[in-house]
XYZ file of C-alpha atoms in Angstrom:
647
model
C 128.355 126.385 104.450
C 128.961 126.818 100.937
C 132.061 129.135 101.506
C 132.924 126.352 104.109
C 132.944 123.902 101.436
C 134.547 125.977 99.238
C 137.041 126.718 101.365
C 138.264 122.945 102.148
C 138.816 122.256 98.533
C 141.361 124.958 98.289
C 143.197 123.658 101.275
C 142.713 120.031 100.136
C 144.332 121.285 96.384
C 147.042 123.081 98.329
C 147.889 119.896 100.556
C 147.656 117.580 97.311
C 150.559 120.176 95.715
C 152.828 120.423 98.822
C 152.285 116.503 99.132
C 153.612 116.216 95.966
C 156.607 118.040 96.008
C 157.774 116.882 99.327
C 157.427 113.445 98.477
C 159.135 113.489 95.045
C 161.832 115.532 97.619
C 162.100 113.584 99.936
C 162.288 109.933 98.055
C 164.969 111.847 95.948
C 167.041 112.529 99.237
C 165.954 109.143 101.257
C 165.020 112.067 104.011
C 162.615 110.567 106.502
C 161.084 113.757 107.982
C 159.853 114.737 104.440
C 158.345 111.926 103.503
C 156.133 112.263 107.005
C 155.550 115.191 106.181
C 153.985 114.760 102.839
C 151.968 112.076 104.217
C 150.704 114.177 106.840
C 149.792 116.749 104.237
C 148.395 113.841 102.286
C 146.197 112.582 105.090
C 145.127 116.313 105.511
C 144.206 116.407 102.233
C 141.914 113.885 102.941
C 139.993 115.230 105.552
C 139.193 118.987 103.451
C 137.631 116.262 100.988
C 135.603 114.972 104.256
C 134.589 118.342 105.156
C 133.570 119.197 101.245
C 131.678 115.760 101.336
C 129.560 116.413 104.139
C 129.365 120.366 103.506
C 127.764 119.318 100.198
C 125.880 116.123 101.790
C 124.487 118.519 104.258
C 123.380 121.153 101.530
C 121.406 118.559 99.135
C 119.367 117.155 102.371
C 118.460 120.482 103.760
C 117.317 121.204 100.265
C 119.717 124.927 100.659
C 118.881 126.364 96.869
C 121.662 128.473 97.121
C 123.679 126.418 96.187
C 123.567 126.050 92.451
C 124.303 122.465 92.473
C 121.583 121.620 94.519
C 119.325 123.599 92.831
C 120.075 121.777 89.658
C 119.643 118.191 91.498
C 116.775 117.861 93.992
C 113.732 119.540 95.407
C 111.441 119.794 98.163
C 109.470 116.758 97.203
C 112.718 114.392 96.122
C 112.839 111.716 98.587
C 115.862 111.286 101.017
C 117.416 108.448 99.556
C 117.770 110.306 96.205
C 118.671 113.536 97.836
C 121.357 111.926 99.236
C 122.206 110.031 95.638
C 122.502 113.489 94.324
C 126.142 114.054 95.799
C 126.961 111.694 92.333
C 124.224 112.754 89.755
C 126.171 115.928 88.623
C 129.694 116.090 87.039
C 130.914 117.799 90.230
C 129.135 115.854 93.115
C 130.556 112.488 91.127
C 134.206 113.493 90.700
C 134.283 114.986 94.526
C 133.022 111.754 95.483
C 135.678 109.779 93.012
C 138.453 111.923 94.453
C 137.755 112.003 98.062
C 137.453 107.817 97.689
C 141.263 107.984 95.705
C 142.793 110.013 98.507
C 141.192 107.787 101.576
C 142.682 104.694 99.843
C 145.981 106.319 98.845
C 146.109 107.678 102.622
C 145.322 103.673 103.423
C 148.250 101.921 101.602
C 150.734 104.382 101.057
C 151.012 106.332 104.363
C 151.414 103.323 106.678
C 153.950 101.250 105.497
C 157.791 99.463 106.930
C 160.968 101.255 106.899
C 161.821 99.170 103.968
C 159.175 100.040 101.803
C 159.016 104.398 103.037
C 160.596 105.758 99.727
C 159.261 103.300 97.406
C 155.816 104.568 99.111
C 156.730 108.411 98.549
C 157.270 107.879 94.723
C 153.780 105.980 94.778
C 151.733 108.314 96.717
C 153.598 111.525 94.876
C 151.419 110.236 91.439
C 148.264 109.945 93.715
C 148.200 113.502 94.849
C 149.684 114.371 90.956
C 146.245 113.048 89.805
C 144.653 114.392 92.651
C 146.123 118.298 91.501
C 144.326 118.175 88.483
C 141.017 117.093 90.076
C 141.009 119.775 92.501
C 141.875 122.417 90.335
C 139.086 121.922 87.858
C 137.012 121.836 91.196
C 138.188 125.000 92.605
C 138.392 126.917 89.798
C 135.464 125.247 86.912
C 133.246 123.323 88.114
C 132.657 123.953 92.042
C 130.103 122.277 93.553
C 129.399 125.158 95.710
C 129.385 127.710 93.270
C 125.999 129.887 94.562
C 122.404 130.718 92.574
C 121.360 133.784 91.363
C 118.600 134.122 91.491
C 117.815 131.975 93.990
C 114.922 129.851 92.765
C 111.735 128.947 95.189
C 112.532 125.477 94.640
C 114.639 123.107 92.385
C 114.697 121.488 89.312
C 114.936 117.819 90.752
C 116.576 114.306 90.471
C 116.018 113.408 86.740
C 113.252 110.889 86.945
C 115.058 108.385 84.675
C 117.513 108.362 87.940
C 114.685 108.058 90.990
C 115.530 104.307 90.978
C 117.380 101.808 93.615
C 119.920 100.730 90.866
C 120.710 104.138 89.457
C 121.129 105.370 93.245
C 124.014 102.273 94.042
C 125.554 102.103 90.310
C 127.531 105.097 89.633
C 128.601 105.111 93.827
C 130.023 101.706 93.202
C 131.722 102.770 89.715
C 133.387 105.206 91.933
C 135.067 102.969 94.088
C 136.303 101.014 91.504
C 138.087 103.624 89.681
C 139.352 104.949 92.973
C 141.006 101.974 93.629
C 142.547 101.351 90.511
C 144.519 105.063 91.579
C 146.681 101.869 93.563
C 148.084 99.373 91.045
C 148.312 102.353 88.769
C 150.665 104.036 91.444
C 152.411 101.027 92.142
C 153.453 100.282 88.773
C 154.544 104.137 88.226
C 156.573 103.425 91.249
C 158.362 100.327 89.819
C 159.187 102.143 86.860
C 161.047 104.465 89.088
C 163.538 102.154 90.253
C 166.961 101.164 89.603
C 167.557 100.575 86.068
C 168.448 96.969 87.203
C 165.676 95.773 89.517
C 166.243 93.443 92.879
C 165.500 90.394 90.966
C 167.093 88.127 92.898
C 165.984 85.110 90.921
C 163.131 83.499 88.251
C 161.572 82.552 91.873
C 162.196 85.875 93.674
C 158.774 86.549 96.059
C 156.709 89.465 94.022
C 160.189 90.484 92.277
C 161.533 92.043 95.084
C 159.260 94.491 94.700
C 157.489 96.227 97.957
C 153.449 96.279 98.673
C 152.899 94.225 95.767
C 150.359 92.267 97.961
C 148.747 95.053 98.503
C 148.630 96.271 95.040
C 147.102 92.661 93.659
C 144.617 93.118 96.656
C 143.059 96.484 95.447
C 142.783 95.870 91.684
C 140.811 92.907 92.936
C 138.379 95.434 95.043
C 138.716 97.381 92.021
C 137.410 95.091 89.564
C 134.392 93.467 92.291
C 133.113 96.951 92.252
C 133.631 97.778 88.805
C 131.663 94.579 87.980
C 128.643 95.348 90.647
C 128.355 99.142 88.831
C 128.328 97.743 85.308
C 125.687 94.929 86.233
C 123.464 97.626 88.097
C 123.851 100.046 85.209
C 122.610 97.472 82.755
C 119.720 96.159 85.445
C 118.914 99.691 85.501
C 118.780 100.214 81.346
C 117.016 96.476 81.304
C 114.105 98.053 83.585
C 113.590 101.527 83.401
C 114.247 102.775 79.615
C 111.226 100.475 78.607
C 113.375 99.158 75.454
C 113.910 95.784 76.425
C 117.485 95.879 76.589
C 120.369 96.645 79.131
C 123.451 97.093 76.937
C 123.347 99.693 73.680
C 126.909 100.268 73.681
C 126.850 103.993 74.054
C 129.733 105.745 74.867
C 129.748 106.287 78.708
C 129.275 102.427 79.018
C 131.881 101.664 76.939
C 133.900 103.632 79.173
C 133.034 101.843 82.252
C 133.617 98.981 79.981
C 137.352 99.300 78.994
C 138.933 99.617 81.775
C 136.543 96.234 83.558
C 138.276 94.588 80.600
C 142.335 95.443 81.263
C 141.595 95.278 84.828
C 140.468 91.275 84.090
C 143.766 90.969 82.332
C 145.826 92.437 84.828
C 144.543 90.519 87.931
C 145.676 87.457 85.675
C 149.030 88.711 85.918
C 149.103 89.257 89.301
C 147.506 85.568 90.143
C 150.832 84.329 87.540
C 153.690 87.044 88.089
C 157.123 85.706 88.061
C 159.945 88.282 87.427
C 161.945 88.891 84.174
C 159.127 87.047 82.206
C 156.892 88.780 79.810
C 153.643 88.701 82.456
C 156.150 90.860 84.197
C 155.809 93.544 81.981
C 151.687 93.030 81.313
C 151.716 93.494 84.566
C 153.181 97.146 84.716
C 151.625 98.145 81.872
C 148.014 97.077 82.167
C 148.254 98.656 85.600
C 148.977 102.265 83.863
C 146.840 101.635 81.069
C 143.519 100.674 83.725
C 143.782 103.836 85.229
C 144.671 105.838 82.509
C 140.940 104.460 81.112
C 139.052 105.516 83.854
C 140.459 109.284 83.311
C 140.016 108.910 79.577
C 136.158 107.792 80.211
C 136.005 110.703 83.065
C 137.200 113.569 80.168
C 135.016 111.313 77.492
C 131.967 112.283 79.778
C 132.567 116.148 80.544
C 134.113 117.458 77.450
C 131.393 116.212 74.817
C 133.550 114.214 73.006
C 131.042 112.150 71.135
C 127.438 112.526 71.915
C 125.810 110.019 74.692
C 122.978 110.118 76.793
C 124.381 109.217 79.498
C 126.699 112.801 79.463
C 126.918 115.652 81.844
C 127.105 118.047 79.161
C 129.199 120.653 81.226
C 132.496 120.717 79.495
C 134.401 123.590 81.019
C 138.027 122.908 81.636
C 137.562 119.012 80.537
C 140.374 119.571 78.731
C 142.192 119.240 81.902
C 141.225 115.673 81.737
C 143.536 115.687 78.362
C 146.230 117.215 79.629
C 146.243 114.695 82.669
C 146.058 111.719 80.240
C 148.910 113.279 78.315
C 151.272 113.906 81.116
C 150.853 110.284 82.673
C 151.262 108.475 78.888
C 154.516 110.986 78.066
C 155.955 110.089 81.382
C 155.092 106.689 81.197
C 156.705 106.143 77.444
C 159.958 108.148 79.125
C 160.208 105.543 81.903
C 159.274 102.088 79.967
C 161.379 103.121 77.705
C 164.709 103.574 79.889
C 163.648 100.907 81.648
C 163.610 97.950 79.137
C 165.710 99.631 76.520
C 168.516 96.963 77.134
C 166.642 94.300 77.463
C 165.780 91.538 74.671
C 163.112 89.493 74.509
C 164.804 86.219 73.754
C 166.733 86.564 76.963
C 163.588 86.348 79.461
C 162.742 83.548 81.515
C 159.763 82.349 79.999
C 158.429 79.758 82.914
C 155.939 76.722 82.027
C 154.753 76.859 78.572
C 150.850 76.810 79.824
C 151.449 80.629 81.245
C 151.588 81.616 77.439
C 147.786 81.361 77.422
C 147.920 84.183 79.835
C 149.356 85.863 77.395
C 147.335 85.174 74.998
C 144.029 85.907 77.052
C 145.459 89.572 77.754
C 146.403 89.654 74.514
C 142.760 89.146 73.602
C 141.152 91.535 76.209
C 143.426 94.646 75.252
C 142.869 93.716 71.621
C 139.172 94.210 73.004
C 139.319 96.344 74.909
C 141.007 98.801 71.711
C 138.178 97.674 69.079
C 136.072 99.286 71.366
C 138.025 102.057 71.861
C 138.104 102.481 68.111
C 134.883 102.170 67.353
C 133.567 104.612 70.342
C 136.099 107.335 68.995
C 135.274 107.149 65.527
C 132.952 109.899 65.431
C 135.116 112.559 67.256
C 138.025 111.269 64.649
C 136.224 111.437 61.999
C 134.685 114.722 62.812
C 138.276 115.634 62.486
C 139.096 114.985 59.160
C 136.430 114.601 57.188
C 133.465 117.100 56.951
C 130.833 113.827 57.817
C 130.459 112.478 61.375
C 130.869 108.695 61.454
C 128.564 107.285 63.608
C 128.529 103.506 64.674
C 125.435 101.193 65.390
C 125.112 98.961 68.364
C 124.872 96.074 65.952
C 128.971 96.844 64.909
C 130.154 96.196 68.556
C 127.949 93.153 68.740
C 129.132 91.858 65.420
C 132.952 92.758 66.526
C 133.060 91.967 69.867
C 131.407 88.405 69.615
C 133.992 86.832 68.088
C 136.420 87.812 71.086
C 134.683 86.793 73.553
C 133.769 83.451 72.184
C 137.743 82.971 71.792
C 137.842 84.174 75.641
C 135.439 82.107 76.922
C 136.926 78.940 74.758
C 140.476 80.083 76.166
C 138.353 80.542 80.101
C 137.770 76.468 80.208
C 140.923 74.875 79.117
C 143.379 77.817 80.860
C 143.434 76.702 84.356
C 144.102 73.420 83.776
C 146.911 74.204 81.637
C 148.550 76.929 83.234
C 148.921 73.848 86.005
C 149.585 71.273 84.175
C 151.229 72.358 80.709
C 150.229 71.831 77.014
C 149.694 67.570 77.472
C 148.072 65.041 75.160
C 144.291 64.198 76.890
C 140.939 65.160 75.763
C 140.889 69.205 76.497
C 143.505 69.697 73.889
C 141.588 67.038 71.384
C 137.923 68.691 72.969
C 138.958 72.313 71.841
C 139.481 71.421 68.583
C 136.567 69.502 67.861
C 134.343 71.968 69.495
C 136.065 74.839 67.456
C 135.393 73.257 64.005
C 131.563 72.282 65.516
C 130.993 76.126 66.087
C 132.336 77.413 63.427
C 129.947 74.760 61.448
C 126.854 76.162 63.354
C 127.809 79.476 62.773
C 127.972 78.638 58.877
C 124.939 76.464 58.754
C 122.312 78.619 60.655
C 124.128 82.713 60.622
C 123.746 82.626 64.050
C 126.314 83.679 66.575
C 124.241 82.266 69.073
C 124.689 78.488 67.727
C 128.522 78.825 68.081
C 128.201 80.464 71.571
C 126.128 77.493 73.388
C 128.304 75.459 71.913
C 131.160 77.377 73.437
C 129.869 77.052 76.869
C 128.967 74.021 76.633
C 132.600 72.752 75.905
C 133.607 75.407 78.740
C 131.245 74.260 81.368
C 132.745 70.323 80.829
C 136.126 71.947 81.403
C 134.945 73.612 84.557
C 133.037 70.926 85.650
C 135.722 68.131 85.714
C 138.124 70.608 87.158
C 135.717 71.730 90.334
C 134.441 68.124 90.831
C 138.338 66.658 90.372
C 140.009 64.960 93.739
C 143.491 65.285 92.169
C 145.244 68.291 91.277
C 148.733 66.470 90.030
C 148.965 65.295 86.683
C 148.269 61.782 85.590
C 151.279 60.593 85.492
C 152.463 61.800 89.206
C 150.547 61.752 92.470
C 152.389 65.179 93.450
C 149.782 68.034 92.346
C 151.872 71.024 90.157
C 149.462 73.985 90.945
C 147.307 74.946 93.948
C 145.096 73.461 96.127
C 141.549 73.624 96.026
C 141.605 76.522 98.515
C 138.883 79.098 99.062
C 140.740 81.443 96.563
C 140.730 78.475 94.427
C 137.032 77.638 94.329
C 136.005 81.039 93.971
C 137.990 81.382 91.024
C 135.573 78.724 89.471
C 132.897 79.693 90.938
C 133.735 82.959 88.624
C 134.748 81.278 85.829
C 131.713 79.141 85.488
C 129.638 82.434 86.036
C 130.877 84.056 82.763
C 129.093 80.630 81.549
C 126.081 81.664 82.793
C 126.092 84.894 81.556
C 127.197 84.273 78.030
C 124.071 81.683 77.765
C 122.079 84.753 78.874
C 123.565 86.554 76.552
C 122.694 84.202 73.792
C 119.446 83.094 74.390
C 117.772 87.018 74.952
C 119.786 88.256 71.899
C 119.185 85.572 69.484
C 115.539 84.469 70.299
C 112.938 87.246 71.902
C 109.942 87.951 70.407
C 108.952 91.503 70.500
C 105.567 93.264 69.746
C 103.368 96.679 70.033
C 99.928 96.980 69.741
C 97.192 99.856 70.500
C 94.229 98.034 72.407
C 91.328 99.201 74.090
C 90.269 98.311 77.432
C 88.969 94.387 77.085
C 91.444 93.822 74.213
C 94.291 91.405 73.907
C 97.120 90.136 71.395
C 98.734 86.990 71.138
C 102.945 86.889 71.359
C 104.309 83.303 71.018
C 102.175 81.016 73.042
C 100.700 83.981 75.374
C 97.448 85.726 75.471
C 98.095 90.018 76.875
C 94.910 91.508 77.806
C 94.626 95.074 78.469
C 91.807 95.308 81.358
C 91.754 99.712 81.380
C 93.564 102.554 83.715
C 94.031 103.293 86.601
C 95.744 106.433 88.881
C 98.884 106.304 91.752
C 99.936 109.129 92.956
C 103.788 109.508 94.548
C 105.438 112.334 96.710
C 106.596 113.866 93.596
C 105.363 112.177 90.535
C 101.249 111.423 89.251
C 101.303 107.656 87.741
C 99.233 106.014 84.979
C 98.787 101.932 85.422
C 97.608 99.523 82.808
C 96.355 96.379 84.378
C 97.875 94.284 81.658
C 96.693 90.327 82.265
C 98.745 87.216 80.617
C 97.631 83.850 80.276
C 98.854 80.817 78.622
C 96.368 78.399 77.589
C 93.544 80.359 79.391
C 95.625 80.298 82.432
C 96.800 83.312 84.208
C 100.573 83.547 84.124
C 100.839 86.593 85.744
C 99.565 90.519 86.817
C 101.293 93.106 85.382
C 101.140 96.971 85.335
C 103.369 98.838 83.215
C 102.825 102.935 84.117
C 103.763 106.638 83.152
C 104.694 108.618 85.219
C 104.931 112.686 85.545
C 107.251 113.926 87.840
C 106.087 117.906 88.836
C 109.452 119.786 89.581
C 111.395 118.224 86.038
C 108.400 118.715 84.209
C 109.309 115.413 82.484
C 107.069 111.951 82.163
C 108.886 108.366 81.883
C 107.891 104.677 81.112
C 107.912 102.259 84.293
C 107.832 98.546 82.942
C 106.810 95.898 84.626
C 108.394 92.282 84.422
C 107.123 88.621 85.113
C 110.616 86.300 86.111
C 111.347 82.934 85.019
C 114.618 80.742 85.172
C 113.088 80.513 81.342
C 112.945 84.511 80.353
C 110.924 87.023 81.204
C 107.420 88.874 80.090
C 108.602 92.436 79.594
C 105.748 94.855 79.553
C 106.212 98.781 78.610
C 103.469 100.809 78.801
C 104.896 103.471 75.654
C 101.612 105.857 75.292
C 98.403 106.375 76.894
C 95.154 108.769 75.286
C 93.042 109.468 78.649
C 90.073 110.656 76.917
C 89.377 107.275 74.628
C 91.248 104.848 76.721
C 93.289 103.504 74.425
C 97.152 102.366 75.054
C 100.306 101.180 73.202
C 101.498 98.253 74.893
C 105.023 97.142 74.062
C 105.243 93.186 75.338
C 108.614 91.533 74.549
C 109.713 87.923 75.717
C 112.962 87.357 76.898
C 114.610 83.875 77.005
C 117.137 83.373 79.715
C 117.936 86.598 80.183
C 118.032 86.095 84.076
C 121.212 83.962 83.809
C 123.011 87.228 83.247
C 121.974 88.372 86.548
C 122.631 84.651 88.068
C 125.731 84.939 86.600
C 126.462 88.218 87.706
C 126.077 87.420 91.040
C 128.167 84.000 90.774
C 130.701 86.902 89.471
C 130.597 88.929 92.697
C 130.583 85.705 94.766
C 133.364 83.849 93.652
C 135.551 86.660 93.730
C 134.512 88.074 96.826
C 135.900 84.431 98.141
C 139.046 84.975 96.249
C 139.475 88.462 98.277
C 138.863 86.912 101.612
C 141.236 84.105 100.776
C 143.887 87.006 99.949
C 142.875 88.263 103.423
C 143.122 84.774 105.442
C 145.579 83.059 103.932
C 149.596 84.270 105.717
C 151.396 83.104 102.342
C 150.217 83.060 98.621
C 150.271 80.009 96.973
């Protein structure tokens, strides 16, 4: 079966390369036959990748250790769920999954178009297949998931115990769906750059600027953003529950690599919402569509080529340099096309539109600047190693302190932008409130030296703005009963739910970060410690057995004023196949905060244990707010497919 999978990859490579050449030739000569041939080749490439995915899944389920990838990521005792999730546990399998999704999305969008969109779709499909060729070269020549083992082991190494968690079974594929879907706005933006020097703008109000497939690019951007959000939150949830340190975001390079495209995709979404041709928003749209997917490829390069040290990196560099070649090729081509298209245009001749739209540009600038700051901090160890003998590594405190002002500024704009975009800037309580609460936030920071206080102040102001906007009956101005903005449709409510959810997330981050309590202690059975107003008592140890592990579990009672609050059971598990030991936490959750207990060390002879206890105020508002983000984005997406026209 491994030979079948490898042959399918080779056949897919030839199909993708053929599609690139024939699409370019067909679009240039405007020949329908060539374009249809390239379309069929793209579909054939996806079928080849489907065969490869099915073969690898079957090998993992059967535990066929003749294949090296199977031997490294599964074992006979591994539960079926985690055998399947091993598909994306390694570098080769994850890249194959991403590529399969990416080509499938390109087939859906760019292979089912009308006659007027055929040439445009051919150009977009060519760039999507160009990326596919690079991925397939790596999978067939350097890092094949079907490479054979020598010698064949009697049993596999098993999946990393840290990855044997439901959140981690879902976290990578959701991220890959987001990455793959971003190829649609990327290919669309690239194709718009290849149009005539004078794009078909009929006027400043021309729908979609005369570009075909605008709606599909917008919708797939929202789909990508939705899955990126779910993936990032699942990763944070896994880190909080599985690693035992009590945090959810460590500013690890690989974590940052998923955050970067999420930030620029957020800006891209708002560009689609307020797009008008011949404006600065139109240029933002093109640039962000290209940058966002490039950051996805950069994250893959960062993970596999080992530019920086990360606990999440695969550590399999190989031909990872091809990702850098791909990035360079894309950026050079984009720079040339941008220069060719915009070299005769001056900023002063642009149609600016409503003054309130400028706030979208300001938000975009902050999001891109925030992404650049995170990018620079992430890559500093690499760049410092190039030019100095000492590698400089930044601690997580750097990212927290530097990014917080950007986050608070964005949070403030979140409260006032929806109103000003629809009504323009006018003298009302929002303008004066913005100034007043900004001064109060700065004063709170100077007096307390804590960023939590200004965060709560701005959260309060933003929540007031959004609540007034949400419950107001009239979307028009005070002087006119005619609405100047969109009606309160499903899309409108979805976006407001998403914005309110961001406020909840900021409340959770500020509360859990600034006011957490932590205590570690070595306890014998019957001993207890006090953490705040809580009494934590260690009752004893017990053993548990799983399908591929043995665990030692501590029985811990939590009481307050001699009243039992919770009974928690943190544990340490030993996994046979990988010969590794992990710490499993137990958590008592409330809206006010979590009681978080981790078992970090056990002396089986004396029964002595080491416990880490944390009180995390408001942390569950992060997860509640994240669920609200997904709900809001889902409502907006549903509204896109329900409505017959774009408001």
